[in-house]
Short mmCIF file of C-alpha atoms in Angstrom, two decimals:
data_model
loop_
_atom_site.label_atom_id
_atom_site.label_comp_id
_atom_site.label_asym_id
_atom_site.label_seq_id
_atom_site.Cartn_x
_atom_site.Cartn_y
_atom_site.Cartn_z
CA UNK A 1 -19.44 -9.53 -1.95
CA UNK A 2 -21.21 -10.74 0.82
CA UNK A 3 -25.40 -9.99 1.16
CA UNK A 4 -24.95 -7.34 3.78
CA UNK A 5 -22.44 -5.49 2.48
CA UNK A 6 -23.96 -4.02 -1.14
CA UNK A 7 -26.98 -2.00 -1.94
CA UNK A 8 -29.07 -5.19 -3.53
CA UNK A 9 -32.91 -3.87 -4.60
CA UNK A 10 -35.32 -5.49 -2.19
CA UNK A 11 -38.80 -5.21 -3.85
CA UNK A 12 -37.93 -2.19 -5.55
CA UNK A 13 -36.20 -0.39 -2.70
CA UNK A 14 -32.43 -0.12 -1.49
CA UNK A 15 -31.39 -1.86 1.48
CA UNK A 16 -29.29 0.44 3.94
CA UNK A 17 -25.93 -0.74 2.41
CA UNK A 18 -22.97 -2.26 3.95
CA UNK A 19 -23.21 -3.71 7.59
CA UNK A 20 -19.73 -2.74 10.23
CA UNK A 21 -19.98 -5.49 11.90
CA UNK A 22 -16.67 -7.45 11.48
CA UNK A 23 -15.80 -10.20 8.98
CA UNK A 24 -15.98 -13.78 10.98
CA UNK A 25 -13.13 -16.46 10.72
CA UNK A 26 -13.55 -18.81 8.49
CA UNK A 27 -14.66 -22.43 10.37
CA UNK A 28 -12.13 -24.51 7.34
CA UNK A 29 -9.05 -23.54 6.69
CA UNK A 30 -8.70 -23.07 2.78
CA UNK A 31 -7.46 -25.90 0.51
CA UNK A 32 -4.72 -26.25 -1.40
CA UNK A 33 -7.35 -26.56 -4.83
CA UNK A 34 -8.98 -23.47 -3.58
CA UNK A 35 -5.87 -21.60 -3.36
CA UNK A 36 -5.41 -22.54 -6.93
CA UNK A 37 -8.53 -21.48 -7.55
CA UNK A 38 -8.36 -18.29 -6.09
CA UNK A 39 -5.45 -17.48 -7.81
CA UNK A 40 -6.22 -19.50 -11.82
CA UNK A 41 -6.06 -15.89 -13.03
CA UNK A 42 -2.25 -15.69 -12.86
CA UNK A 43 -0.36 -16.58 -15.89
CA UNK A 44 0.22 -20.57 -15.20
CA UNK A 45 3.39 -20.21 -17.99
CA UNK A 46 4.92 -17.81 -15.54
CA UNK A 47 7.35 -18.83 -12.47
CA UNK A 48 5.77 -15.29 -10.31
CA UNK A 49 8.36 -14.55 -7.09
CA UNK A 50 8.05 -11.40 -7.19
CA UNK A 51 4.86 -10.66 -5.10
CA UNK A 52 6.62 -7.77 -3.85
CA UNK A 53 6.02 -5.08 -6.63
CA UNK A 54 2.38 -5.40 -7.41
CA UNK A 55 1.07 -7.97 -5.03
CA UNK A 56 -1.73 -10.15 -5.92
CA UNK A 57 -5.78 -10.61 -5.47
CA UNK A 58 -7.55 -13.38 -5.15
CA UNK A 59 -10.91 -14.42 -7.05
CA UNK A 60 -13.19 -13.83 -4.51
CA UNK A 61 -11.82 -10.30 -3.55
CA UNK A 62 -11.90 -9.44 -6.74
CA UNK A 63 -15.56 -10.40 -7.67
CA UNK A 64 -16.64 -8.40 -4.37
CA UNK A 65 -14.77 -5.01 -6.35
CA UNK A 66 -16.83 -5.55 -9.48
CA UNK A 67 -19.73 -6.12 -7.55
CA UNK A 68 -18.91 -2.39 -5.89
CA UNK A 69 -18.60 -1.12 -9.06
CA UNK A 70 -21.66 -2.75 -10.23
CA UNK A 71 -23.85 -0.62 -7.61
CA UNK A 72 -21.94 2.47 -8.87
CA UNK A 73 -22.59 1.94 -12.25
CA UNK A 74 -26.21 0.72 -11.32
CA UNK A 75 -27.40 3.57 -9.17
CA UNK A 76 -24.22 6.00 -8.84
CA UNK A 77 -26.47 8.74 -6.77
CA UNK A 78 -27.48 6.42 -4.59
CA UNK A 79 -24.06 4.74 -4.01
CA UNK A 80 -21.83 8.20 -3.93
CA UNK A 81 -24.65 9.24 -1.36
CA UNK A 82 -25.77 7.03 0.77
CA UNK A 83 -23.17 3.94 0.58
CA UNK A 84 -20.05 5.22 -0.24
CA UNK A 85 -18.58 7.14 3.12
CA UNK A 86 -20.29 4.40 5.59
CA UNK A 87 -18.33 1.60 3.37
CA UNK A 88 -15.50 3.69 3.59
CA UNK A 89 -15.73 4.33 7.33
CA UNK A 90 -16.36 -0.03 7.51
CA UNK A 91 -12.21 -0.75 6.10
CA UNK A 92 -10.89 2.09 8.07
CA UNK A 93 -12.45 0.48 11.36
CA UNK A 94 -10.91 -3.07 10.00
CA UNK A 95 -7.62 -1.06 9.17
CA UNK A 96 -7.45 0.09 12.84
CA UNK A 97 -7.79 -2.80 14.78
CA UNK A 98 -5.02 -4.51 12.05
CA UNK A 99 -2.75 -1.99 13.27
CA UNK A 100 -3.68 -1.64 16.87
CA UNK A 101 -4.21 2.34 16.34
CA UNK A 102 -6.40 4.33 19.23
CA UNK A 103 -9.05 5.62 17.27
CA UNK A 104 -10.57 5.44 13.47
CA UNK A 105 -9.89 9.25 13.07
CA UNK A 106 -6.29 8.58 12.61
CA UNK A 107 -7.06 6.54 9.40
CA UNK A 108 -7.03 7.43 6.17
CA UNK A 109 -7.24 4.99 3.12
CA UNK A 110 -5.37 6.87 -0.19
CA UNK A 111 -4.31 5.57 -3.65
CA UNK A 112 -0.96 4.23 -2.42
CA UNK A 113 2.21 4.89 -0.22
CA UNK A 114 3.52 7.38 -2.55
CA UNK A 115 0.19 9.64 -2.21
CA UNK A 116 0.64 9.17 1.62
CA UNK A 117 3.96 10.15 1.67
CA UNK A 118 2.95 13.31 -0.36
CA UNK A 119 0.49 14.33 2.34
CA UNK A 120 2.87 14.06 4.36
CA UNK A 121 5.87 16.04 2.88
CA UNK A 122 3.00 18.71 1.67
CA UNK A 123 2.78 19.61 5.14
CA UNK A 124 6.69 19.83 5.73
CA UNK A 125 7.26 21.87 2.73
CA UNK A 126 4.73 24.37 4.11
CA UNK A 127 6.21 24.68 7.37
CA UNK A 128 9.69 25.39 5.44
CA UNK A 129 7.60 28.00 3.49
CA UNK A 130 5.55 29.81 6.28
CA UNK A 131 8.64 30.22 8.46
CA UNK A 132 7.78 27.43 11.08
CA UNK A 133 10.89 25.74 9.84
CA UNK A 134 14.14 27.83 9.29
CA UNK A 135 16.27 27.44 5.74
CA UNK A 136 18.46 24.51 6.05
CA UNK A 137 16.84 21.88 8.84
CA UNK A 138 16.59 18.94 8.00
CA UNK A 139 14.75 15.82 6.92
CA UNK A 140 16.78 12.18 7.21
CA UNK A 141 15.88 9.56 4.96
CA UNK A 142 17.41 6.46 4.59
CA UNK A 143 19.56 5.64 1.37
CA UNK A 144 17.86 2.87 0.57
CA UNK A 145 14.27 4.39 0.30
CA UNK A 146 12.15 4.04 -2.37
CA UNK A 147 12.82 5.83 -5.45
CA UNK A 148 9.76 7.80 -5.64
CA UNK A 149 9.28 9.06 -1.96
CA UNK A 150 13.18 10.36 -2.15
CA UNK A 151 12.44 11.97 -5.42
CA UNK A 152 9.36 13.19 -3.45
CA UNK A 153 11.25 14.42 -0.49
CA UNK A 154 13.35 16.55 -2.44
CA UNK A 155 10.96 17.87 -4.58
CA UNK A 156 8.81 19.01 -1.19
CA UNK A 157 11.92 19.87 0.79
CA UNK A 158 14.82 20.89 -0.91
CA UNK A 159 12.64 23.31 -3.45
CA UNK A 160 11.46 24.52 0.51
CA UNK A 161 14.92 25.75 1.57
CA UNK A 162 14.94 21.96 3.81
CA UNK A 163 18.53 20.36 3.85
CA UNK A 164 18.06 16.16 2.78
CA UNK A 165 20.31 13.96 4.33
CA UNK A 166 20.79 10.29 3.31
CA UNK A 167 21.51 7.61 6.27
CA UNK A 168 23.98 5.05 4.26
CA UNK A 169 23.36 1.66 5.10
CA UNK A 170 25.40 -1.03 4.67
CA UNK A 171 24.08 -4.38 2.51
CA UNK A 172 24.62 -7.13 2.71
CA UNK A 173 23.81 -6.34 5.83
CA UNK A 174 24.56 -8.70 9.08
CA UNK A 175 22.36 -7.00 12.31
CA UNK A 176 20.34 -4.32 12.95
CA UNK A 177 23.23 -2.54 15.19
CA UNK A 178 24.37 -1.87 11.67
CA UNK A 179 21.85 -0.14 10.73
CA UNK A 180 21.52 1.68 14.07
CA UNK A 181 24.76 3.31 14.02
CA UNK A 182 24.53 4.85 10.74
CA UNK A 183 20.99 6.02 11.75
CA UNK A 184 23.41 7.95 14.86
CA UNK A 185 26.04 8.78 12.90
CA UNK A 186 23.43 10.88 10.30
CA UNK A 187 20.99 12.41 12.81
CA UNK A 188 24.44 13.99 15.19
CA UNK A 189 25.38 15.15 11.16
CA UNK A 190 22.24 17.27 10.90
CA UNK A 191 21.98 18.47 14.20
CA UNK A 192 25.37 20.12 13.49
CA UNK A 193 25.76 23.62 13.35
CA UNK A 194 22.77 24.41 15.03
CA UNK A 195 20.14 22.87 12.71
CA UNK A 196 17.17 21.19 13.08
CA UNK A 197 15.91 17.89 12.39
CA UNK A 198 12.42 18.48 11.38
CA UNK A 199 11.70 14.74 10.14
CA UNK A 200 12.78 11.32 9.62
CA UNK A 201 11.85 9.25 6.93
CA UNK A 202 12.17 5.53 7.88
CA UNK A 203 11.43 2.55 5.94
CA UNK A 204 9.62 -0.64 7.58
CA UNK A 205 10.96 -2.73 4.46
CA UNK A 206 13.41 -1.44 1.87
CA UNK A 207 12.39 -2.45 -1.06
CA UNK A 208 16.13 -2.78 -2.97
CA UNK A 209 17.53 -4.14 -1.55
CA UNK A 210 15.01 -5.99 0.97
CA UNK A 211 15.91 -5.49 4.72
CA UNK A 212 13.37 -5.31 7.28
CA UNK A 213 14.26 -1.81 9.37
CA UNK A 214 13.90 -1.48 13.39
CA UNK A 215 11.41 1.16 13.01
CA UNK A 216 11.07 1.17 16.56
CA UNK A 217 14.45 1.56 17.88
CA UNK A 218 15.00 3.96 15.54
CA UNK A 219 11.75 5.67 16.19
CA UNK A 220 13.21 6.38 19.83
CA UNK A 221 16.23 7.14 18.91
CA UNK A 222 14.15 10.18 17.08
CA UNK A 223 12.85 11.00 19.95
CA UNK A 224 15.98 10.71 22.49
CA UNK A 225 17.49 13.00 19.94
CA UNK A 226 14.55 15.86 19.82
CA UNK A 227 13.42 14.93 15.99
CA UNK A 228 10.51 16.76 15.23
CA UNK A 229 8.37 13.95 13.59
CA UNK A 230 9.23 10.43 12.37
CA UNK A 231 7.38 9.12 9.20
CA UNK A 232 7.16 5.35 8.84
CA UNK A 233 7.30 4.45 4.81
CA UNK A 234 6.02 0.55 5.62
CA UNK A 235 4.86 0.14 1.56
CA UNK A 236 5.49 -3.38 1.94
CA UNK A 237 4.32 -3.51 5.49
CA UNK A 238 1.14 -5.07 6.41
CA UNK A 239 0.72 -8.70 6.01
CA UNK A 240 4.23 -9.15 5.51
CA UNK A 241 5.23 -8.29 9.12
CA UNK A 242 3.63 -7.32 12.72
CA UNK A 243 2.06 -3.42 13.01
CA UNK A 244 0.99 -2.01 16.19
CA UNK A 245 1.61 1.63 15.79
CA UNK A 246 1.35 2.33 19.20
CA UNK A 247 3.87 0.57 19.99
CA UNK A 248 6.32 1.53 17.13
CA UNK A 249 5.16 5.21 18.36
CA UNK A 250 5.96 7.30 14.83
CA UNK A 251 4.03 10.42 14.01
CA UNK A 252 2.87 8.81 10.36
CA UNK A 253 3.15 5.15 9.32
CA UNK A 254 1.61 4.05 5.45
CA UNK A 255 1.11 0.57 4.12
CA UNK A 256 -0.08 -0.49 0.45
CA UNK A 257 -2.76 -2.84 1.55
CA UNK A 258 -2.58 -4.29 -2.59
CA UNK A 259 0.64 -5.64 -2.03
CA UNK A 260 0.61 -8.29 0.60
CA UNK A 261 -3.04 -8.12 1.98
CA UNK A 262 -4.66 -9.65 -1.09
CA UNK A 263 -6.37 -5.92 -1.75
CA UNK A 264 -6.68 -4.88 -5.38
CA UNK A 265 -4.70 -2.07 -6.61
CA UNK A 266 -4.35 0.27 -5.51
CA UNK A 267 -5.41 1.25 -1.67
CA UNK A 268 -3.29 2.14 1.31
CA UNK A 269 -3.47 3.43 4.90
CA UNK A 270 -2.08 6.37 6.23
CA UNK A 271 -1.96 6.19 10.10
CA UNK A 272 -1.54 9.50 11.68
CA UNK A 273 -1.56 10.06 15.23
CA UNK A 274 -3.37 12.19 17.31
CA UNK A 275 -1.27 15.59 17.61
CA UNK A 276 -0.84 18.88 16.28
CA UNK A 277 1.04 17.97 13.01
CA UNK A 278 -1.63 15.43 12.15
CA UNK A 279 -4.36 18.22 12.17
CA UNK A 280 -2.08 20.39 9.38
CA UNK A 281 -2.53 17.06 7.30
CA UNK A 282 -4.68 17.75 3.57
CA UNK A 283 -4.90 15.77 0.58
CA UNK A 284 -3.38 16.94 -2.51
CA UNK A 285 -6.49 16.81 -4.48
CA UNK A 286 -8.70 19.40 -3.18
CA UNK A 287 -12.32 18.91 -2.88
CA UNK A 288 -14.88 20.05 -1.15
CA UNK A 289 -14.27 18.35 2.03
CA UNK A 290 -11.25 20.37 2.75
CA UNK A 291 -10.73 21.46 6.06
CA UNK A 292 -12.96 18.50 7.44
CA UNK A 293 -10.23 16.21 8.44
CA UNK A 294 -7.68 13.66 6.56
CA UNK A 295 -10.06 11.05 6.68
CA UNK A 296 -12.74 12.87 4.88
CA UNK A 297 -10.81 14.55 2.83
CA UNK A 298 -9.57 11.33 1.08
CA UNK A 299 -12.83 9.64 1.06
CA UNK A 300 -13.82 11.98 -1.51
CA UNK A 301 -11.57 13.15 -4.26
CA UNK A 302 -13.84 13.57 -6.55
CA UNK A 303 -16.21 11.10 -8.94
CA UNK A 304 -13.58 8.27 -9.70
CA UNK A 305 -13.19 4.09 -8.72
CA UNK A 306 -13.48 3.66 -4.86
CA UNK A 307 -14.12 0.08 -4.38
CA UNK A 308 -10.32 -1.07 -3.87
CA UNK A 309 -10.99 1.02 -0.67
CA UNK A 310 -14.28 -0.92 -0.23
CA UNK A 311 -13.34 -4.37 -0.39
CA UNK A 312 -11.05 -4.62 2.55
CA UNK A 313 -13.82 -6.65 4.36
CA UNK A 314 -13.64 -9.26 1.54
CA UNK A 315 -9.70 -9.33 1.95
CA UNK A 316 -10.17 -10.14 5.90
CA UNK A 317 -12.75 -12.40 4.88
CA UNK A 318 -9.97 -14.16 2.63
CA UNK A 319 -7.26 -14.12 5.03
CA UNK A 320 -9.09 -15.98 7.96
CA UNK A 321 -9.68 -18.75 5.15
CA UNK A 322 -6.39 -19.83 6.24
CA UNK A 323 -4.82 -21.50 9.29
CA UNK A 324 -3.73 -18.63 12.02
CA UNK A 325 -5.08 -15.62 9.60
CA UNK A 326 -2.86 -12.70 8.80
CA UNK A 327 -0.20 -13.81 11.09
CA UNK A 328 -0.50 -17.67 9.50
CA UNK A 329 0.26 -16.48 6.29
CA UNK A 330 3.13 -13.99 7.28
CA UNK A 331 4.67 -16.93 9.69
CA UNK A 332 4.45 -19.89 6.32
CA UNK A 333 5.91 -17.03 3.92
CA UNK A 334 8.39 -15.99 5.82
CA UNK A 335 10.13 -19.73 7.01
CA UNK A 336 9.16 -20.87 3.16
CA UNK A 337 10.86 -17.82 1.50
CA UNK A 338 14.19 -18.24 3.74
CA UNK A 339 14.35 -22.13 2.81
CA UNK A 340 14.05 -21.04 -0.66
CA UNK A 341 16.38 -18.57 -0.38
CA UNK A 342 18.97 -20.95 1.19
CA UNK A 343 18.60 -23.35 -1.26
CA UNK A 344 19.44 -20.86 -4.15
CA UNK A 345 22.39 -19.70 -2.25
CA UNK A 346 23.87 -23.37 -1.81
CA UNK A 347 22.72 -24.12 -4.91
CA UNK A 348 24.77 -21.01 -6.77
CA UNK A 349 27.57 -20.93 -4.45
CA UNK A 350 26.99 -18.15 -2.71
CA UNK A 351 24.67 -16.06 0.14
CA UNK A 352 21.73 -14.45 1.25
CA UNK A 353 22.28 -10.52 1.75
CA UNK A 354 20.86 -10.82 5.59
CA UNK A 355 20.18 -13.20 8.36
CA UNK A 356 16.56 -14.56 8.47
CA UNK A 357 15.70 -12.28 11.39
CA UNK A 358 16.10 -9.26 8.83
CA UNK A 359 14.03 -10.64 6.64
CA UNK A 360 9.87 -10.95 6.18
CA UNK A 361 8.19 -12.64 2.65
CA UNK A 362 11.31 -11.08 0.92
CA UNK A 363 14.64 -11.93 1.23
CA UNK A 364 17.79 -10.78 -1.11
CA UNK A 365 19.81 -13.92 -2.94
CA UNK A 366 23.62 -13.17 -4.03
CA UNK A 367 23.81 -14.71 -7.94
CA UNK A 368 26.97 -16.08 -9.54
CA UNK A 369 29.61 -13.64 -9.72
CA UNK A 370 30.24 -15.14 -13.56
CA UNK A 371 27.11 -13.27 -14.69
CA UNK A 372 28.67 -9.83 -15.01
CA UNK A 373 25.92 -7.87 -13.19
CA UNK A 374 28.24 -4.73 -13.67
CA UNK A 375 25.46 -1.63 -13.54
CA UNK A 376 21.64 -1.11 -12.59
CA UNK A 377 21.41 -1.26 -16.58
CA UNK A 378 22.56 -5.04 -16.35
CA UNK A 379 20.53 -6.15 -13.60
CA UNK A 380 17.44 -4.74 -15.59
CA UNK A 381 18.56 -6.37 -18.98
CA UNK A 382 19.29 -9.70 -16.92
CA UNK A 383 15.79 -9.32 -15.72
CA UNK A 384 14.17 -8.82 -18.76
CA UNK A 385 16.21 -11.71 -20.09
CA UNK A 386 14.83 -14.23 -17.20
CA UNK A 387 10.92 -12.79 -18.09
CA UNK A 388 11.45 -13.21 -21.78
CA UNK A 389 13.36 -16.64 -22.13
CA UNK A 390 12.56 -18.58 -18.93
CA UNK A 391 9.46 -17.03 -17.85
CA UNK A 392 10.98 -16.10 -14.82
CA UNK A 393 9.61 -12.88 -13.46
CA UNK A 394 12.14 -11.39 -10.34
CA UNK A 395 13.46 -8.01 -9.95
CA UNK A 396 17.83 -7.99 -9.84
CA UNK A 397 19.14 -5.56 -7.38
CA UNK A 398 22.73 -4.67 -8.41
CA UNK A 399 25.18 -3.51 -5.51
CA UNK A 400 28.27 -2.12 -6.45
CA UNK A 401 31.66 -3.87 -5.13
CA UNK A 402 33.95 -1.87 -2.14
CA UNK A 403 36.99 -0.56 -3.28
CA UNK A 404 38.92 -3.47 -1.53
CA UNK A 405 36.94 -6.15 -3.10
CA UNK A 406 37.80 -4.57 -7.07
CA UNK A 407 40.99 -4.96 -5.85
CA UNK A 408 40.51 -8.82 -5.07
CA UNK A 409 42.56 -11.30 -7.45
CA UNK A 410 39.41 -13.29 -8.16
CA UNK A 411 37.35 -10.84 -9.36
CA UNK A 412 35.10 -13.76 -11.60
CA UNK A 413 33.23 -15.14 -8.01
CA UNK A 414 32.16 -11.37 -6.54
CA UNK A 415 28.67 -11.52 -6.62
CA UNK A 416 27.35 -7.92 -7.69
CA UNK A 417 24.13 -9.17 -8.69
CA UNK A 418 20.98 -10.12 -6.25
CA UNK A 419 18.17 -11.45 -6.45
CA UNK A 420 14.97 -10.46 -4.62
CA UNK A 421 12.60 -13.33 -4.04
CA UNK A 422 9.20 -13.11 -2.60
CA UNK A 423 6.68 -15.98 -1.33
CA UNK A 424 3.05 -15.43 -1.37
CA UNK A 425 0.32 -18.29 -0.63
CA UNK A 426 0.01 -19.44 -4.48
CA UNK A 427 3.81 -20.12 -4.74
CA UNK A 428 5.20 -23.41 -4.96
CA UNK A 429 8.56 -24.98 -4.82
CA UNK A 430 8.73 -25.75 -8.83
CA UNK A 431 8.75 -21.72 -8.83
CA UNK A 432 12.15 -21.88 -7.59
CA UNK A 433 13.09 -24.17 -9.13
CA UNK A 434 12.92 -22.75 -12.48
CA UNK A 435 15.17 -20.08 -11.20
CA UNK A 436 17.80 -22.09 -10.01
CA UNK A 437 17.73 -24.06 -13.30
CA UNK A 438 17.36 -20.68 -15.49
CA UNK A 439 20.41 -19.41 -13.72
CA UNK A 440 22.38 -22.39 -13.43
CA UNK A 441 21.69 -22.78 -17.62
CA UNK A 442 23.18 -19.27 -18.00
CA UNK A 443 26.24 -20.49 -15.87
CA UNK A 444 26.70 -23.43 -17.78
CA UNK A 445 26.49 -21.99 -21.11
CA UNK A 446 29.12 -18.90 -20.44
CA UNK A 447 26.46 -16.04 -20.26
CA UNK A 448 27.43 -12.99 -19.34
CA UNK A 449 25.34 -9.69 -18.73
CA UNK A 450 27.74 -8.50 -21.67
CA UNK A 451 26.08 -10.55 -24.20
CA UNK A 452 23.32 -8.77 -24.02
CA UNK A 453 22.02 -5.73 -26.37
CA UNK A 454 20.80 -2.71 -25.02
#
């Protein structure tokens, strides 16, 4: 961590703690050996592409948390008093200007998108429960969200009396009108008979499969359409693709800022804009700052680990080591994750699930048919298989065949199985290339997902 921004003994006193002035660029753009470097803690047996569920942290962002924890453990009065909120206050003001929002009130830094998305949903439920909301509105979330905010939504809503309707989307998927008409089709389906649509759930990024979302088309459509309040789920969001929240113009937008902003885990945003359903907005851990505002109330929930929150600084710090910053990084991912994806698709005989334009550091790959991805069960046994005897570690998305293609004569070539590659900064092409020779080994040999045990 740098001088300023710790509580180093000066002579026997405490200096004042962090500074808020902003990180500065960095005057050389990072080496390739110091990307290594940064990254030497990753297991070098281990082809990693799949940035996407945990993300990564560099070295030096990492030795800036321990020196956080370091003060706590040094002087923890001192640090929970006096250091603590300002430090807090320092990556929400960073967190803003990342995301282009009006004013630092409107961020909050919690645990993760799932805790956001409870704050969130906490507040719908009690509108459903102190009559604001009538039985049966409605939230809209899309099929494809994440497994833990749907079982969230209906855990908040449904047990409310609130009515949960999933938008279908097709995958693969070819263009974002697509996407747009089911989006339609669902919101004129729970407007019917009179009800309400209270909220839509949107994601930024589906995680599984991968397709980037047009939050902001679909955001309007919300609001051509008289939606109550639109809740952006962008888990995989920033540093992967472009935020300005104005301009996307949802009530609520959350971003893990461990998964592709080089932040240890866990710490995430929760943007909420100025209006009256943002002021109704609590933490589900209550503490003594209740009632003071969203902000507050998460920068304090309770004696516990802040310094993931604390280090965002030293993960700006890191990202204007490179060539064109944030956006740099999102621009080489992107055009080096497609390539790759390509050349597994050509390389397998097959495709990628959508066109690059729908895709950000992820992107989904369609694996040989021959495999016998023929449940969720096998793509998680073919996964483990790829970890355990290739060192291969990518998470296997299994989509389920239309009725007209189980029908098809050749039956052997429909790919059921995807892939879902990531590319983050330490990646190189040899990554890949173990999992085009892993898979095209497994092809060669006769393996099928039958072969193996439970």
């Amino acid at each position: 961590m740098e001088s300023n921004s710790g509580d180093h003994a000066e002579n026997g006193r405490h200096t004042d703690g962090p500074s808020l002035k902003k990180p500065k660029p960095s005057l050389l753009p990072i080496t390739a050996a110091e990307i290594r470097s940064e990254f030497a803690h990753h297991d070098p047996a281990v082809a990693r592409i799949n940035n996407g569920s945990f993300g990564c942290c560099p070295s030096s962002v990492f030795a800036a948390q321990y020196q956080w924890q370091l003060l706590f453990i040094r002087q923890p009065d001192h640090f929970y008093i006096n250091l603590l909120q300002p430090s807090i206050l320092r990556s929400r003001l960073l967190v803003k200007d990342l995301i282009n929002a009006d004013d630092v009130d409107e961020v909050s830094l919690v645990d993760n998108a799932t805790t956001a998305a409870a704050i969130v949903l906490q507040q719908i439920s009690w509108a459903f429960f102190q009559g604001s909301f009538s039985k049966g509105d409605v939230v809209v979330m899309l099929h494809y969200a994440y497994g833990s905010v749907k079982k969230s939504i209906h855990a908040y809503v449904s047990r409310a009396g609130g009515h949960v309707i999933e938008v279908p989307l097709p995958f693969p998927v070819s263009s974002d009108d697509e996407i747009i008409d089911e989006f339609r089709k669902a919101l004129a389906f729970g407007k019917s008979n009179g009800r309400r649509v209270r909220l839509a759930v949107i994601d930024h990024i589906t995680s599984m499969p991968s397709v980037v979302i047009p939050v902001k088309v679909l955001t309007r459509i919300c609001r051509e359409e008289g939606v109550d309040q639109v809740f952006i789920d962008a888990a995989h969001a920033i540093g992967n693709v472009e935020i300005d929240v104005k301009d996307i113009g949802a009530d609520f937008y959350t971003s893990n800022l461990h998964k592709w902003f080089f932040c240890p885990p866990a710490v995430a945003f929760l943007y909420s804009r100025k209006c009256t359903a943002s002021a109704d907005l609590h933490h589900p851990v209550v503490s003594d700052r209740y009632g003071r505002g969203l902000p507050l109330e998460s920068g304090w929930i309770g004696t516990r680990d802040y310094s993931a929150q604390l280090v965002v600084p030293s993960a700006v710090e890191f990202v204007n080591r490179f060539e064109g910053g944030i956006d740099g990084i999102r621009k080489s991912n992107h055009e080096k994750v497609v390539e790759m994806g390509n050349m597994l698709a050509e390389a397998w005989g097959t495709y990628t699930g959508s066109p690059p334009e729908m895709c950000c550091s992820m992107i989904m790959v369609g694996m040989p048919g021959c495999l016998g991805v023929a449940s969720s069960d096998d793509a998680l046994k073919l996964r483990t298989h790829l970890r355990d005897e290739f060192q291969v570690e990518v998470p296997i998305y299994y989509n389920p065949p239309k009725a007209f293609e189980e029908q098809a004569e050749d039956s052997v070539s429909l790919v059921t199985g995807f892939a879902r590659i990531s590319h983050q900064v330490y990646n190189t092409v040899e990554d890949y290339y173990r999992f085009r020779d892993a898979i095209n080994k497994l092809v060669h040999d006769g393996f099928t997902c039958r072969m193996l045990s439970s």
